[in-house]
Amino acid sequence: MEYSKYKAHFFEEYFEMAKVLFPNYSRKELKKDLEHAVSSEKHETFFAIQKETIMGFVNVSVRSDYVEGATSSPVGYLEALFVKPEFRKQGIAKYLSEIAEKWAVAQGCSQMGSDTWDWNKSSIEFHKKIGFKEEDILVHFIKDIRK
């Protein structure tokens, strides 16, 4: 198994995995977000690869804005982490998160942030297993005000 930074020929498979991870995003919005992530100097994407098969990815960023619970700035942020179902429970996600952390340290960060939905119990368990502590539970609201 090897790990690689993003390469342009990874994009279609990256997009397919991200669609599974973010099923409620429109294809257009998701593609735009992924294109931004791979072109931004404040983001990096790493892939776990075995025999030319992409098994998963992690997208990490550097945030200088407020990050819940952070006591320093900038903060590394685990934006997205995905391992294909057939490759799970092999330590790939943990290793991808460690690569993300090393990248964040190299960018001058001393803390790492992340988030997930409150219904995503497996993600919450994974975060805790790799050393994150739960900081807060946030409920988002929206109201249309123009009729």
JSON list of C-alpha atoms in Angstrom, two decimals:
[
{"chain": "A", "resi": 1, "resn": "MET", "atom": "CA", "xyz": [0.00, 0.00, 0.00]},
{"chain": "A", "resi": 2, "resn": "GLU", "atom": "CA", "xyz": [1.22, 3.51, -0.77]},
{"chain": "A", "resi": 3, "resn": "TYR", "atom": "CA", "xyz": [-0.03, 7.02, -0.13]},
{"chain": "A", "resi": 4, "resn": "SER", "atom": "CA", "xyz": [0.01, 9.80, -2.67]},
{"chain": "A", "resi": 5, "resn": "LYS", "atom": "CA", "xyz": [-0.87, 13.46, -2.88]},
{"chain": "A", "resi": 6, "resn": "TYR", "atom": "CA", "xyz": [-3.62, 14.36, -5.32]},
{"chain": "A", "resi": 7, "resn": "LYS", "atom": "CA", "xyz": [-2.86, 13.95, -9.02]},
{"chain": "A", "resi": 8, "resn": "ALA", "atom": "CA", "xyz": [-5.17, 15.18, -11.79]},
{"chain": "A", "resi": 9, "resn": "HIS", "atom": "CA", "xyz": [-5.88, 11.67, -13.07]},
{"chain": "A", "resi": 10, "resn": "PHE", "atom": "CA", "xyz": [-7.35, 10.79, -9.64]},
{"chain": "A", "resi": 11, "resn": "PHE", "atom": "CA", "xyz": [-10.18, 13.32, -10.00]},
{"chain": "A", "resi": 12, "resn": "GLU", "atom": "CA", "xyz": [-12.95, 11.08, -11.40]},
{"chain": "A", "resi": 13, "resn": "GLU", "atom": "CA", "xyz": [-12.48, 8.41, -8.75]},
{"chain": "A", "resi": 14, "resn": "TYR", "atom": "CA", "xyz": [-12.13, 11.11, -6.08]},
{"chain": "A", "resi": 15, "resn": "PHE", "atom": "CA", "xyz": [-15.45, 12.54, -7.26]},
{"chain": "A", "resi": 16, "resn": "GLU", "atom": "CA", "xyz": [-17.13, 9.11, -7.17]},
{"chain": "A", "resi": 17, "resn": "MET", "atom": "CA", "xyz": [-15.98, 8.46, -3.58]},
{"chain": "A", "resi": 18, "resn": "ALA", "atom": "CA", "xyz": [-17.01, 11.97, -2.50]},
{"chain": "A", "resi": 19, "resn": "LYS", "atom": "CA", "xyz": [-20.51, 11.38, -3.92]},
{"chain": "A", "resi": 20, "resn": "VAL", "atom": "CA", "xyz": [-20.84, 8.41, -1.55]},
{"chain": "A", "resi": 21, "resn": "LEU", "atom": "CA", "xyz": [-19.52, 10.45, 1.38]},
{"chain": "A", "resi": 22, "resn": "PHE", "atom": "CA", "xyz": [-21.72, 13.47, 0.63]},
{"chain": "A", "resi": 23, "resn": "PRO", "atom": "CA", "xyz": [-24.91, 12.06, -0.94]},
{"chain": "A", "resi": 24, "resn": "ASN", "atom": "CA", "xyz": [-26.97, 15.20, -0.29]},
{"chain": "A", "resi": 25, "resn": "TYR", "atom": "CA", "xyz": [-24.69, 17.50, -2.30]},
{"chain": "A", "resi": 26, "resn": "SER", "atom": "CA", "xyz": [-25.63, 18.31, -5.87]},
{"chain": "A", "resi": 27, "resn": "ARG", "atom": "CA", "xyz": [-23.12, 16.91, -8.34]},
{"chain": "A", "resi": 28, "resn": "LYS", "atom": "CA", "xyz": [-22.34, 20.45, -9.51]},
{"chain": "A", "resi": 29, "resn": "GLU", "atom": "CA", "xyz": [-21.74, 21.79, -5.99]},
{"chain": "A", "resi": 30, "resn": "LEU", "atom": "CA", "xyz": [-19.62, 18.79, -5.01]},
{"chain": "A", "resi": 31, "resn": "LYS", "atom": "CA", "xyz": [-17.49, 18.98, -8.14]},
{"chain": "A", "resi": 32, "resn": "LYS", "atom": "CA", "xyz": [-16.91, 22.70, -7.52]},
{"chain": "A", "resi": 33, "resn": "ASP", "atom": "CA", "xyz": [-15.90, 22.04, -3.89]},
{"chain": "A", "resi": 34, "resn": "LEU", "atom": "CA", "xyz": [-13.49, 19.27, -4.88]},
{"chain": "A", "resi": 35, "resn": "GLU", "atom": "CA", "xyz": [-11.94, 21.38, -7.63]},
{"chain": "A", "resi": 36, "resn": "HIS", "atom": "CA", "xyz": [-11.44, 24.18, -5.08]},
{"chain": "A", "resi": 37, "resn": "ALA", "atom": "CA", "xyz": [-9.84, 21.77, -2.60]},
{"chain": "A", "resi": 38, "resn": "VAL", "atom": "CA", "xyz": [-7.31, 20.43, -5.09]},
{"chain": "A", "resi": 39, "resn": "SER", "atom": "CA", "xyz": [-6.35, 23.89, -6.36]},
{"chain": "A", "resi": 40, "resn": "SER", "atom": "CA", "xyz": [-6.15, 25.71, -3.02]},
{"chain": "A", "resi": 41, "resn": "GLU", "atom": "CA", "xyz": [-2.82, 26.20, -1.24]},
{"chain": "A", "resi": 42, "resn": "LYS", "atom": "CA", "xyz": [-4.69, 25.85, 2.06]},
{"chain": "A", "resi": 43, "resn": "HIS", "atom": "CA", "xyz": [-5.89, 22.32, 1.22]},
{"chain": "A", "resi": 44, "resn": "GLU", "atom": "CA", "xyz": [-4.20, 19.03, 0.46]},
{"chain": "A", "resi": 45, "resn": "THR", "atom": "CA", "xyz": [-5.70, 15.70, -0.54]},
{"chain": "A", "resi": 46, "resn": "PHE", "atom": "CA", "xyz": [-3.98, 12.38, 0.01]},
{"chain": "A", "resi": 47, "resn": "PHE", "atom": "CA", "xyz": [-4.96, 8.97, -1.37]},
{"chain": "A", "resi": 48, "resn": "ALA", "atom": "CA", "xyz": [-4.35, 5.43, -0.14]},
{"chain": "A", "resi": 49, "resn": "ILE", "atom": "CA", "xyz": [-3.45, 3.28, -3.14]},
{"chain": "A", "resi": 50, "resn": "GLN", "atom": "CA", "xyz": [-2.74, -0.41, -3.60]},
{"chain": "A", "resi": 51, "resn": "LYS", "atom": "CA", "xyz": [-1.78, -1.87, -6.98]},
{"chain": "A", "resi": 52, "resn": "GLU", "atom": "CA", "xyz": [-3.13, 1.24, -8.74]},
{"chain": "A", "resi": 53, "resn": "THR", "atom": "CA", "xyz": [-6.46, 0.91, -6.89]},
{"chain": "A", "resi": 54, "resn": "ILE", "atom": "CA", "xyz": [-7.51, 3.96, -4.92]},
{"chain": "A", "resi": 55, "resn": "MET", "atom": "CA", "xyz": [-8.81, 2.72, -1.58]},
{"chain": "A", "resi": 56, "resn": "GLY", "atom": "CA", "xyz": [-9.66, 6.04, 0.07]},
{"chain": "A", "resi": 57, "resn": "PHE", "atom": "CA", "xyz": [-8.76, 9.68, 0.55]},
{"chain": "A", "resi": 58, "resn": "VAL", "atom": "CA", "xyz": [-8.39, 12.41, 3.13]},
{"chain": "A", "resi": 59, "resn": "ASN", "atom": "CA", "xyz": [-8.83, 16.11, 2.50]},
{"chain": "A", "resi": 60, "resn": "VAL", "atom": "CA", "xyz": [-7.16, 18.42, 5.01]},
{"chain": "A", "resi": 61, "resn": "SER", "atom": "CA", "xyz": [-7.04, 22.19, 5.21]},
{"chain": "A", "resi": 62, "resn": "VAL", "atom": "CA", "xyz": [-5.55, 25.01, 7.24]},
{"chain": "A", "resi": 63, "resn": "ARG", "atom": "CA", "xyz": [-8.17, 27.24, 8.82]},
{"chain": "A", "resi": 64, "resn": "SER", "atom": "CA", "xyz": [-7.33, 30.64, 10.26]},
{"chain": "A", "resi": 65, "resn": "ASP", "atom": "CA", "xyz": [-10.92, 31.50, 11.14]},
{"chain": "A", "resi": 66, "resn": "TYR", "atom": "CA", "xyz": [-12.62, 30.34, 14.33]},
{"chain": "A", "resi": 67, "resn": "VAL", "atom": "CA", "xyz": [-12.50, 26.59, 14.96]},
{"chain": "A", "resi": 68, "resn": "GLU", "atom": "CA", "xyz": [-14.64, 25.33, 17.85]},
{"chain": "A", "resi": 69, "resn": "GLY", "atom": "CA", "xyz": [-12.48, 24.38, 20.82]},
{"chain": "A", "resi": 70, "resn": "ALA", "atom": "CA", "xyz": [-9.19, 25.51, 19.29]},
{"chain": "A", "resi": 71, "resn": "THR", "atom": "CA", "xyz": [-6.78, 27.46, 21.44]},
{"chain": "A", "resi": 72, "resn": "SER", "atom": "CA", "xyz": [-4.36, 28.28, 18.63]},
{"chain": "A", "resi": 73, "resn": "SER", "atom": "CA", "xyz": [-4.40, 29.48, 15.05]},
{"chain": "A", "resi": 74, "resn": "PRO", "atom": "CA", "xyz": [-4.02, 28.35, 12.37]},
{"chain": "A", "resi": 75, "resn": "VAL", "atom": "CA", "xyz": [-5.69, 24.97, 12.86]},
{"chain": "A", "resi": 76, "resn": "GLY", "atom": "CA", "xyz": [-5.44, 21.91, 10.66]},
{"chain": "A", "resi": 77, "resn": "TYR", "atom": "CA", "xyz": [-8.89, 20.68, 9.71]},
{"chain": "A", "resi": 78, "resn": "LEU", "atom": "CA", "xyz": [-9.92, 17.21, 8.65]},
{"chain": "A", "resi": 79, "resn": "GLU", "atom": "CA", "xyz": [-12.38, 18.22, 5.94]},
{"chain": "A", "resi": 80, "resn": "ALA", "atom": "CA", "xyz": [-13.22, 14.79, 4.55]},
{"chain": "A", "resi": 81, "resn": "LEU", "atom": "CA", "xyz": [-12.05, 11.23, 5.08]},
{"chain": "A", "resi": 82, "resn": "PHE", "atom": "CA", "xyz": [-13.34, 8.25, 3.14]},
{"chain": "A", "resi": 83, "resn": "VAL", "atom": "CA", "xyz": [-12.30, 4.64, 2.72]},
{"chain": "A", "resi": 84, "resn": "LYS", "atom": "CA", "xyz": [-14.16, 2.40, 0.29]},
{"chain": "A", "resi": 85, "resn": "PRO", "atom": "CA", "xyz": [-16.26, -0.18, 2.19]},
{"chain": "A", "resi": 86, "resn": "GLU", "atom": "CA", "xyz": [-14.26, -3.16, 0.96]},
{"chain": "A", "resi": 87, "resn": "PHE", "atom": "CA", "xyz": [-11.05, -1.68, 2.43]},
{"chain": "A", "resi": 88, "resn": "ARG", "atom": "CA", "xyz": [-12.37, -0.60, 5.84]},
{"chain": "A", "resi": 89, "resn": "LYS", "atom": "CA", "xyz": [-11.16, -1.97, 9.19]},
{"chain": "A", "resi": 90, "resn": "GLN", "atom": "CA", "xyz": [-7.57, -2.23, 7.93]},
{"chain": "A", "resi": 91, "resn": "GLY", "atom": "CA", "xyz": [-6.15, 0.94, 9.52]},
{"chain": "A", "resi": 92, "resn": "ILE", "atom": "CA", "xyz": [-6.31, 2.96, 6.29]},
{"chain": "A", "resi": 93, "resn": "ALA", "atom": "CA", "xyz": [-8.46, 5.76, 7.70]},
{"chain": "A", "resi": 94, "resn": "LYS", "atom": "CA", "xyz": [-6.24, 6.08, 10.76]},
{"chain": "A", "resi": 95, "resn": "TYR", "atom": "CA", "xyz": [-3.13, 6.28, 8.62]},
{"chain": "A", "resi": 96, "resn": "LEU", "atom": "CA", "xyz": [-4.73, 8.83, 6.27]},
{"chain": "A", "resi": 97, "resn": "SER", "atom": "CA", "xyz": [-5.63, 10.96, 9.30]},
{"chain": "A", "resi": 98, "resn": "GLU", "atom": "CA", "xyz": [-2.02, 10.72, 10.51]},
{"chain": "A", "resi": 99, "resn": "ILE", "atom": "CA", "xyz": [-0.77, 11.89, 7.10]},
{"chain": "A", "resi": 100, "resn": "ALA", "atom": "CA", "xyz": [-3.22, 14.81, 7.33]},
{"chain": "A", "resi": 101, "resn": "GLU", "atom": "CA", "xyz": [-1.91, 15.69, 10.79]},
{"chain": "A", "resi": 102, "resn": "LYS", "atom": "CA", "xyz": [1.72, 15.61, 9.63]},
{"chain": "A", "resi": 103, "resn": "TRP", "atom": "CA", "xyz": [0.84, 17.90, 6.73]},
{"chain": "A", "resi": 104, "resn": "ALA", "atom": "CA", "xyz": [-0.96, 20.30, 9.12]},
{"chain": "A", "resi": 105, "resn": "VAL", "atom": "CA", "xyz": [2.07, 20.40, 11.44]},
{"chain": "A", "resi": 106, "resn": "ALA", "atom": "CA", "xyz": [4.27, 21.24, 8.44]},
{"chain": "A", "resi": 107, "resn": "GLN", "atom": "CA", "xyz": [1.90, 24.16, 7.75]},
{"chain": "A", "resi": 108, "resn": "GLY", "atom": "CA", "xyz": [2.47, 25.56, 11.26]},
{"chain": "A", "resi": 109, "resn": "CYS", "atom": "CA", "xyz": [-0.57, 24.07, 13.00]},
{"chain": "A", "resi": 110, "resn": "SER", "atom": "CA", "xyz": [-0.48, 22.70, 16.53]},
{"chain": "A", "resi": 111, "resn": "GLN", "atom": "CA", "xyz": [-4.10, 21.53, 16.67]},
{"chain": "A", "resi": 112, "resn": "MET", "atom": "CA", "xyz": [-6.42, 19.58, 14.41]},
{"chain": "A", "resi": 113, "resn": "GLY", "atom": "CA", "xyz": [-10.16, 20.11, 14.10]},
{"chain": "A", "resi": 114, "resn": "SER", "atom": "CA", "xyz": [-12.89, 18.09, 12.44]},
{"chain": "A", "resi": 115, "resn": "ASP", "atom": "CA", "xyz": [-16.65, 17.69, 12.41]},
{"chain": "A", "resi": 116, "resn": "THR", "atom": "CA", "xyz": [-19.36, 15.20, 11.58]},
{"chain": "A", "resi": 117, "resn": "TRP", "atom": "CA", "xyz": [-23.12, 14.97, 11.79]},
{"chain": "A", "resi": 118, "resn": "ASP", "atom": "CA", "xyz": [-24.59, 13.96, 15.16]},
{"chain": "A", "resi": 119, "resn": "TRP", "atom": "CA", "xyz": [-26.37, 10.98, 13.55]},
{"chain": "A", "resi": 120, "resn": "ASN", "atom": "CA", "xyz": [-23.10, 9.59, 12.15]},
{"chain": "A", "resi": 121, "resn": "LYS", "atom": "CA", "xyz": [-22.23, 7.40, 15.14]},
{"chain": "A", "resi": 122, "resn": "SER", "atom": "CA", "xyz": [-19.48, 5.46, 13.35]},
{"chain": "A", "resi": 123, "resn": "SER", "atom": "CA", "xyz": [-17.71, 8.70, 12.44]},
{"chain": "A", "resi": 124, "resn": "ILE", "atom": "CA", "xyz": [-18.01, 9.97, 16.01]},
{"chain": "A", "resi": 125, "resn": "GLU", "atom": "CA", "xyz": [-16.55, 6.69, 17.31]},
{"chain": "A", "resi": 126, "resn": "PHE", "atom": "CA", "xyz": [-13.71, 6.86, 14.76]},
{"chain": "A", "resi": 127, "resn": "HIS", "atom": "CA", "xyz": [-12.83, 10.44, 15.74]},
{"chain": "A", "resi": 128, "resn": "LYS", "atom": "CA", "xyz": [-12.68, 9.49, 19.40]},
{"chain": "A", "resi": 129, "resn": "LYS", "atom": "CA", "xyz": [-10.64, 6.37, 18.63]},
{"chain": "A", "resi": 130, "resn": "ILE", "atom": "CA", "xyz": [-7.94, 8.42, 16.87]},
{"chain": "A", "resi": 131, "resn": "GLY", "atom": "CA", "xyz": [-7.68, 10.96, 19.68]},
{"chain": "A", "resi": 132, "resn": "PHE", "atom": "CA", "xyz": [-10.24, 13.68, 19.00]},
{"chain": "A", "resi": 133, "resn": "LYS", "atom": "CA", "xyz": [-12.39, 14.88, 21.87]},
{"chain": "A", "resi": 134, "resn": "GLU", "atom": "CA", "xyz": [-15.94, 16.01, 21.32]},
{"chain": "A", "resi": 135, "resn": "GLU", "atom": "CA", "xyz": [-16.10, 19.78, 21.61]},
{"chain": "A", "resi": 136, "resn": "ASP", "atom": "CA", "xyz": [-19.71, 20.74, 21.00]},
{"chain": "A", "resi": 137, "resn": "ILE", "atom": "CA", "xyz": [-22.96, 19.77, 19.34]},
{"chain": "A", "resi": 138, "resn": "LEU", "atom": "CA", "xyz": [-24.29, 22.36, 16.93]},
{"chain": "A", "resi": 139, "resn": "VAL", "atom": "CA", "xyz": [-27.72, 22.55, 15.35]},
{"chain": "A", "resi": 140, "resn": "HIS", "atom": "CA", "xyz": [-27.96, 24.67, 12.20]},
{"chain": "A", "resi": 141, "resn": "PHE", "atom": "CA", "xyz": [-31.12, 26.58, 11.29]},
{"chain": "A", "resi": 142, "resn": "ILE", "atom": "CA", "xyz": [-32.29, 28.33, 8.13]},
{"chain": "A", "resi": 143, "resn": "LYS", "atom": "CA", "xyz": [-35.28, 30.52, 7.48]},
{"chain": "A", "resi": 144, "resn": "ASP", "atom": "CA", "xyz": [-36.41, 31.93, 4.14]},
{"chain": "A", "resi": 145, "resn": "ILE", "atom": "CA", "xyz": [-37.08, 35.63, 4.66]},
{"chain": "A", "resi": 146, "resn": "ARG", "atom": "CA", "xyz": [-37.76, 36.77, 1.11]},
{"chain": "A", "resi": 147, "resn": "LYS", "atom": "CA", "xyz": [-41.19, 35.81, -0.16]}
]
